[in-house]
PDB file of C-alpha atoms and ligand atoms in Angstrom:
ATOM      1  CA  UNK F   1     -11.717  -1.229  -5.218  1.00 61.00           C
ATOM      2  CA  UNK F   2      -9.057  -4.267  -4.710  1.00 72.00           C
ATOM      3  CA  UNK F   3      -6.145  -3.407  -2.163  1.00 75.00           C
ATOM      4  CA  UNK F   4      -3.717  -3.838  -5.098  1.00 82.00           C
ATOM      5  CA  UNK F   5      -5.309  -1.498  -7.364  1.00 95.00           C
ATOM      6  CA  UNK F   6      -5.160   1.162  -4.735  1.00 98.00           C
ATOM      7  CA  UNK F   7      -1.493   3.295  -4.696  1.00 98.00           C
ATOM      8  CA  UNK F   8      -0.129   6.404  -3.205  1.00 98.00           C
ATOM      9  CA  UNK F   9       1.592   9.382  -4.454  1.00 99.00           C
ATOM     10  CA  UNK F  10       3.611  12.046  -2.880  1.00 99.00           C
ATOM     11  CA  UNK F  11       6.250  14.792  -4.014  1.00 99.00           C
ATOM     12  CA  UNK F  12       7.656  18.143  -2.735  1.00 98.00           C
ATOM     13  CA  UNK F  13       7.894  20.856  -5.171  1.00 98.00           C
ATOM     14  CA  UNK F  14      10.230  19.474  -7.568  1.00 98.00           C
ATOM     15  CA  UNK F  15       8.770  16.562  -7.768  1.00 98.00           C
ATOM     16  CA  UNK F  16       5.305  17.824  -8.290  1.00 98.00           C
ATOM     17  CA  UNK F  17       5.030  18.403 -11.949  1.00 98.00           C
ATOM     18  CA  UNK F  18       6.574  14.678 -12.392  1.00 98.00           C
ATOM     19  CA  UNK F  19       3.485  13.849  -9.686  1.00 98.00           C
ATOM     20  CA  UNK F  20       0.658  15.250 -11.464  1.00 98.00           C
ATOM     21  CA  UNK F  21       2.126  13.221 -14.865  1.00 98.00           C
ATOM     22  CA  UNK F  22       2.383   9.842 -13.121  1.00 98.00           C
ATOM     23  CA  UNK F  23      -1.270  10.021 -11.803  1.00 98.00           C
ATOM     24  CA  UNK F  24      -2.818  10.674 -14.975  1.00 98.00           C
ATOM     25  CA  UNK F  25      -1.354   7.275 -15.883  1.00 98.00           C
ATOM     26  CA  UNK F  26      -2.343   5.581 -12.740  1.00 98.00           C
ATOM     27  CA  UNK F  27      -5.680   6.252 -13.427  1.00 98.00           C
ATOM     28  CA  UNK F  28      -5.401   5.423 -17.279  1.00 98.00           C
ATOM     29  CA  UNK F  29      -4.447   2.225 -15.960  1.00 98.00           C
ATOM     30  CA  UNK F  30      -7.123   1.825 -13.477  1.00 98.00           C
ATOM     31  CA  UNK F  31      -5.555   2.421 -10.015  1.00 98.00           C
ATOM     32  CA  UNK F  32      -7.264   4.290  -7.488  1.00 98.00           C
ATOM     33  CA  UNK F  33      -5.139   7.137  -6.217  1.00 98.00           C
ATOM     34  CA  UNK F  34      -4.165   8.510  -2.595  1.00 98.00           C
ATOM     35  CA  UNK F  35      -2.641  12.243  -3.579  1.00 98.00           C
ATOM     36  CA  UNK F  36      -0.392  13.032  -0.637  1.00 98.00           C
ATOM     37  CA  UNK F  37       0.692  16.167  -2.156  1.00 97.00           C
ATOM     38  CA  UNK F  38       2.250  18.749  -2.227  1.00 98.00           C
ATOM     39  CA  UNK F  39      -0.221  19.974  -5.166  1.00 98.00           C
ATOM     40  CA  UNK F  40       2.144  23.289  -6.501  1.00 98.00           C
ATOM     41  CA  UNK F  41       5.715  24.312  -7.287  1.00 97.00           C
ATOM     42  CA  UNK F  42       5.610  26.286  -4.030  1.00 98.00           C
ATOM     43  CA  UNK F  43       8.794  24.964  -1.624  1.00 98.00           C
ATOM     44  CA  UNK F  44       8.348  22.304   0.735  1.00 98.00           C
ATOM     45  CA  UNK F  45       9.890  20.280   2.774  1.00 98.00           C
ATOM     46  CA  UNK F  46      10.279  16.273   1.536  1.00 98.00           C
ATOM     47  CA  UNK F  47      11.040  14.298   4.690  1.00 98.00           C
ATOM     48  CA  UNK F  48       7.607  15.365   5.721  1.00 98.00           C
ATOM     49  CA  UNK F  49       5.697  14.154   2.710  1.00 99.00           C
ATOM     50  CA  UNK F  50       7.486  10.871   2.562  1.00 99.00           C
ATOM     51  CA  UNK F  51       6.340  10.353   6.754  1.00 98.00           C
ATOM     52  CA  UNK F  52       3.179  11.278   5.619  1.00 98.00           C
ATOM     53  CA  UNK F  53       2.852   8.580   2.875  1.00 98.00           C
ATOM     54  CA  UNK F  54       5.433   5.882   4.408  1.00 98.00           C
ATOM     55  CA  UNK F  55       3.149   6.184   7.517  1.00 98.00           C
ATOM     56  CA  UNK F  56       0.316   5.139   5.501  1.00 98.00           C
ATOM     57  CA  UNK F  57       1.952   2.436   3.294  1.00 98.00           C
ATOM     58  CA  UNK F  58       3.788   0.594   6.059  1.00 98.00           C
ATOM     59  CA  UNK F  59      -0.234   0.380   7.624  1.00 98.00           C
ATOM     60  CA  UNK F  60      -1.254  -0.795   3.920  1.00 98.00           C
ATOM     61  CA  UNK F  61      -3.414   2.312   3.779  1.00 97.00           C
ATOM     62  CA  UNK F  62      -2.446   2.011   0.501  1.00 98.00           C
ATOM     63  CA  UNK F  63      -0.305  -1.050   0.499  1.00 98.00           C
ATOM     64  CA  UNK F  64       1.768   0.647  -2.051  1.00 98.00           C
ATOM     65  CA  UNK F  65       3.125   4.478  -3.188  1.00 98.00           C
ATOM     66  CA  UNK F  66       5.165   6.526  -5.024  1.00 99.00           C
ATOM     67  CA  UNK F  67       6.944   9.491  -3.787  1.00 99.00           C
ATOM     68  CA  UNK F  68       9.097  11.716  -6.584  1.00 98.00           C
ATOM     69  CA  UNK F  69      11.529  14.899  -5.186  1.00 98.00           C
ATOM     70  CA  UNK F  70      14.151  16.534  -7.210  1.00 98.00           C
ATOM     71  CA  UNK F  71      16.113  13.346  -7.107  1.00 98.00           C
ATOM     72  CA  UNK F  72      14.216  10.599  -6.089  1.00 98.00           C
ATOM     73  CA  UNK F  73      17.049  10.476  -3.098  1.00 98.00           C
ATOM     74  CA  UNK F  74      15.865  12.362  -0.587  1.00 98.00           C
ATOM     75  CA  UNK F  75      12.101  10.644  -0.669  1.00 99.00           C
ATOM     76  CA  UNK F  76      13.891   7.160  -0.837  1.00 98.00           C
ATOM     77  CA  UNK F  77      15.778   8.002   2.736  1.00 98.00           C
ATOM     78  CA  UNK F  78      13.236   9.800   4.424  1.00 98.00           C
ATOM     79  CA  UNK F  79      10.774   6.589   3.512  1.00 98.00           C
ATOM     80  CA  UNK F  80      13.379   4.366   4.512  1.00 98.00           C
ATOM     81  CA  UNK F  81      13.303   5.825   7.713  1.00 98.00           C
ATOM     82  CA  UNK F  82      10.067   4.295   8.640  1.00 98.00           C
ATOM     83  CA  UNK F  83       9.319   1.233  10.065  1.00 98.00           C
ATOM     84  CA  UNK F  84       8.029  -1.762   7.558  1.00 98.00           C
ATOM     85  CA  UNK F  85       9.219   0.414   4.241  1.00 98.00           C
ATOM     86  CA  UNK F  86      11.376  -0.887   1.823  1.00 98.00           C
ATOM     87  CA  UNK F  87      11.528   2.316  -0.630  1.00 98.00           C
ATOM     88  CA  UNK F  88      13.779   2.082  -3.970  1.00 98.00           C
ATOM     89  CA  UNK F  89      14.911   4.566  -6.007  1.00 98.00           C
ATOM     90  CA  UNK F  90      14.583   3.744  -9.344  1.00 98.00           C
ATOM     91  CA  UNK F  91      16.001   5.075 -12.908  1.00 98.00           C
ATOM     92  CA  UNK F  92      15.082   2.592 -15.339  1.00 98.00           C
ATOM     93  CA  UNK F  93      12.988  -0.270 -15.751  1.00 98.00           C
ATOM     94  CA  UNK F  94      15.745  -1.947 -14.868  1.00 98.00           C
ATOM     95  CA  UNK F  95      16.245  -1.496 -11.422  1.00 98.00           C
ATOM     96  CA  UNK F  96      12.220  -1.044 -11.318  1.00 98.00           C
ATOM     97  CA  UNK F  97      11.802  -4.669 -12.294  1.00 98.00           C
ATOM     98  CA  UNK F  98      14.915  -5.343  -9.575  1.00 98.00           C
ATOM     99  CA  UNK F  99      13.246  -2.764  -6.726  1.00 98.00           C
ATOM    100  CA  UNK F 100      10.369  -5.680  -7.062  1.00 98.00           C
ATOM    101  CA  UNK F 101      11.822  -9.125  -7.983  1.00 98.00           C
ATOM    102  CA  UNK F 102      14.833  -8.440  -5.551  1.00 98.00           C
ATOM    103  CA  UNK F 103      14.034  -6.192  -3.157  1.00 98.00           C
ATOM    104  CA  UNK F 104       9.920  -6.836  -2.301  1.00 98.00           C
ATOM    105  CA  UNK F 105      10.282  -2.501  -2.525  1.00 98.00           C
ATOM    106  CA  UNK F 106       6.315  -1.268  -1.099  1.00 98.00           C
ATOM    107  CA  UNK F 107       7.256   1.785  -1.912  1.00 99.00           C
ATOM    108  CA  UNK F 108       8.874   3.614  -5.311  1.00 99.00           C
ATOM    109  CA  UNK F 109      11.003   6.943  -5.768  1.00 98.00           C
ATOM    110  CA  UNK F 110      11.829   8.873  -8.611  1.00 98.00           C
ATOM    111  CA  UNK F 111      13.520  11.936  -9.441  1.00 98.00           C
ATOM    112  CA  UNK F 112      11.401  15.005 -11.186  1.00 98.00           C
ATOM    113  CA  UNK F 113      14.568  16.557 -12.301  1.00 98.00           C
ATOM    114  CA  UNK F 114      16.401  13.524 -13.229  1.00 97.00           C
ATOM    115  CA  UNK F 115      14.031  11.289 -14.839  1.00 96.00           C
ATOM    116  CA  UNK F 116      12.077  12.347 -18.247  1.00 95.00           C
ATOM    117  CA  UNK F 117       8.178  11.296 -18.106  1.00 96.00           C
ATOM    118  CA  UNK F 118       8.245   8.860 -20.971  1.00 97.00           C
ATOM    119  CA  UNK F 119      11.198   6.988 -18.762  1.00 98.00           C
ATOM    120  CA  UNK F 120       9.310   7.568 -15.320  1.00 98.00           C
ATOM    121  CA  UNK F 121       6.538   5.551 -17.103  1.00 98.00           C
ATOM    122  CA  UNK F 122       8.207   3.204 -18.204  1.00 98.00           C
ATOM    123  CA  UNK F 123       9.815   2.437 -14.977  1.00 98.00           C
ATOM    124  CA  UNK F 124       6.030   2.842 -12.368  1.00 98.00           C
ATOM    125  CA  UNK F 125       4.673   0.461 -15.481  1.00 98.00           C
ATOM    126  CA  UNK F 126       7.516  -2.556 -14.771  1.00 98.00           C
ATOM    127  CA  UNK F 127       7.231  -1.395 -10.936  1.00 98.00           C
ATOM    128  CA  UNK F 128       3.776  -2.511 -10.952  1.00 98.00           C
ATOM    129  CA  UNK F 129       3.322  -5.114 -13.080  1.00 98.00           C
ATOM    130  CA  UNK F 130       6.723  -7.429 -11.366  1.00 98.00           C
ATOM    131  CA  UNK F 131       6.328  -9.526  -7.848  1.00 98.00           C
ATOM    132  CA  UNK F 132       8.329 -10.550  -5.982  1.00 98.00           C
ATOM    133  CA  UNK F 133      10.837 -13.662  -6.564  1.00 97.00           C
ATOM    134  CA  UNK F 134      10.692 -14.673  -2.782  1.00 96.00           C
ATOM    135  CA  UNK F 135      13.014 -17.468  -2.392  1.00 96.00           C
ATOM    136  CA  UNK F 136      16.400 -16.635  -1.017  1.00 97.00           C
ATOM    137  CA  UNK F 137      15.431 -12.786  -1.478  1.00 98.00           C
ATOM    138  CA  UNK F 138      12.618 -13.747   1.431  1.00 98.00           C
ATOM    139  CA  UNK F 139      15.486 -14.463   3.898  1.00 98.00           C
ATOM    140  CA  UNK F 140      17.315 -11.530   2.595  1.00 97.00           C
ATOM    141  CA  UNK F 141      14.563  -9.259   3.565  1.00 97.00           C
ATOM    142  CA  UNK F 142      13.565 -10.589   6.799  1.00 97.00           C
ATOM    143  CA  UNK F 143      17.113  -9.567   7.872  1.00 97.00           C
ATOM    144  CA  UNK F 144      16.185  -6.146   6.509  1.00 96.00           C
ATOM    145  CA  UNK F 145      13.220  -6.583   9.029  1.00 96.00           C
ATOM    146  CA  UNK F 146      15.710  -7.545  11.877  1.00 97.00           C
ATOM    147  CA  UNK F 147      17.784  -4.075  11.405  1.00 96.00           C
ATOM    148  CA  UNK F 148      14.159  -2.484  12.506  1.00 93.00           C
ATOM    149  CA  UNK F 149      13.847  -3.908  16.221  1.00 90.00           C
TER     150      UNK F 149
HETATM  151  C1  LIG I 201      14.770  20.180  -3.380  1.00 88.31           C
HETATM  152  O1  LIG I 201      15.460  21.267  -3.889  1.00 88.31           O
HETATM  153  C2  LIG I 201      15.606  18.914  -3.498  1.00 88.31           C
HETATM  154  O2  LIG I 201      16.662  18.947  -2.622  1.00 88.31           O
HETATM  155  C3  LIG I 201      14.752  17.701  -3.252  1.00 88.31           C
HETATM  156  O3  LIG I 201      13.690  17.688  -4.156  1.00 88.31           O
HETATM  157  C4  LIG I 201      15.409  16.343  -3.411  1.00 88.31           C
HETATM  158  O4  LIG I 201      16.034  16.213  -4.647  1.00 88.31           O
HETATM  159  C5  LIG I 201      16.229  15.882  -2.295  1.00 88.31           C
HETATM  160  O5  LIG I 201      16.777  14.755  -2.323  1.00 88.31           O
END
């Protein structure tokens, strides 16, 4: 399968439920999917999903993923954390269609608790299907790039 049809997903327990949704429509819409976990409501940890994944992604092992906690917050910093991630959290198609147009974003949060599945559709359906606008949002990330060294 093609690089771009290939995404990751990851959650901790209160995003999991959310998870499980979100790849049902991945795979409804053909994408070939890299489960990260967790897989039940049991408690864990997020920073250590979000490694897991944003390790992966920033290697293009997927080249892209989607990591969901009770917030979306706490994935979107932990992710952040590593190098070669842009993660955005997103609420609405809206800032979904931004996160990509804007902000070249490799890698998506939402929250399970915060966002209702019709909207969390909604908003990993625009996350997909926008590129990025380049341009003077090219420059902007490259000095994202230089706060890594
Ligand atoms: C877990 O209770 C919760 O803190 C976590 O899912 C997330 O919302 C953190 O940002």
């Amino acid at each position: 399968m093609a690089d771009d049809k290939k995404i990751a997903v990851g959650a901790d327990h209160a995003g999991f439920e959310l998870k499980e949704k979100i790849k049902l429509l991945l795979s409804e819409l053909g994408y070939d999917v890299v489960d990260f976990g967790t897989n039940s409501m049991d408690s864990v940890d997020y920073p250590l999903v979000a490694k897991a994944l944003a390790t992966s992604v920033a290697q293009k092992n997927p080249p892209r993923g989607i990591l969901i906690c009770g917030t979306g917050i706490g994935m979107s910093i932990a992710a952040n954390k590593v190098k070669g991630i842009i993660a955005a959290h997103c609420v609405d198609a809206e800032t979904a269609k931004l996160a990509r147009l804007h902000n070249n974003s490799n890698v998506l949060t939402m929250g399970g608790r915060t966002a209702n599945s019709d909207v969390a559709g909604e908003i990993v359906r625009t996350w997909l299907n926008t590129g990025f606008e380049g341009g003077r949002h090219q420059r902007r990330i490259q000095e994202i790039r230089d706060l890594e060294r």
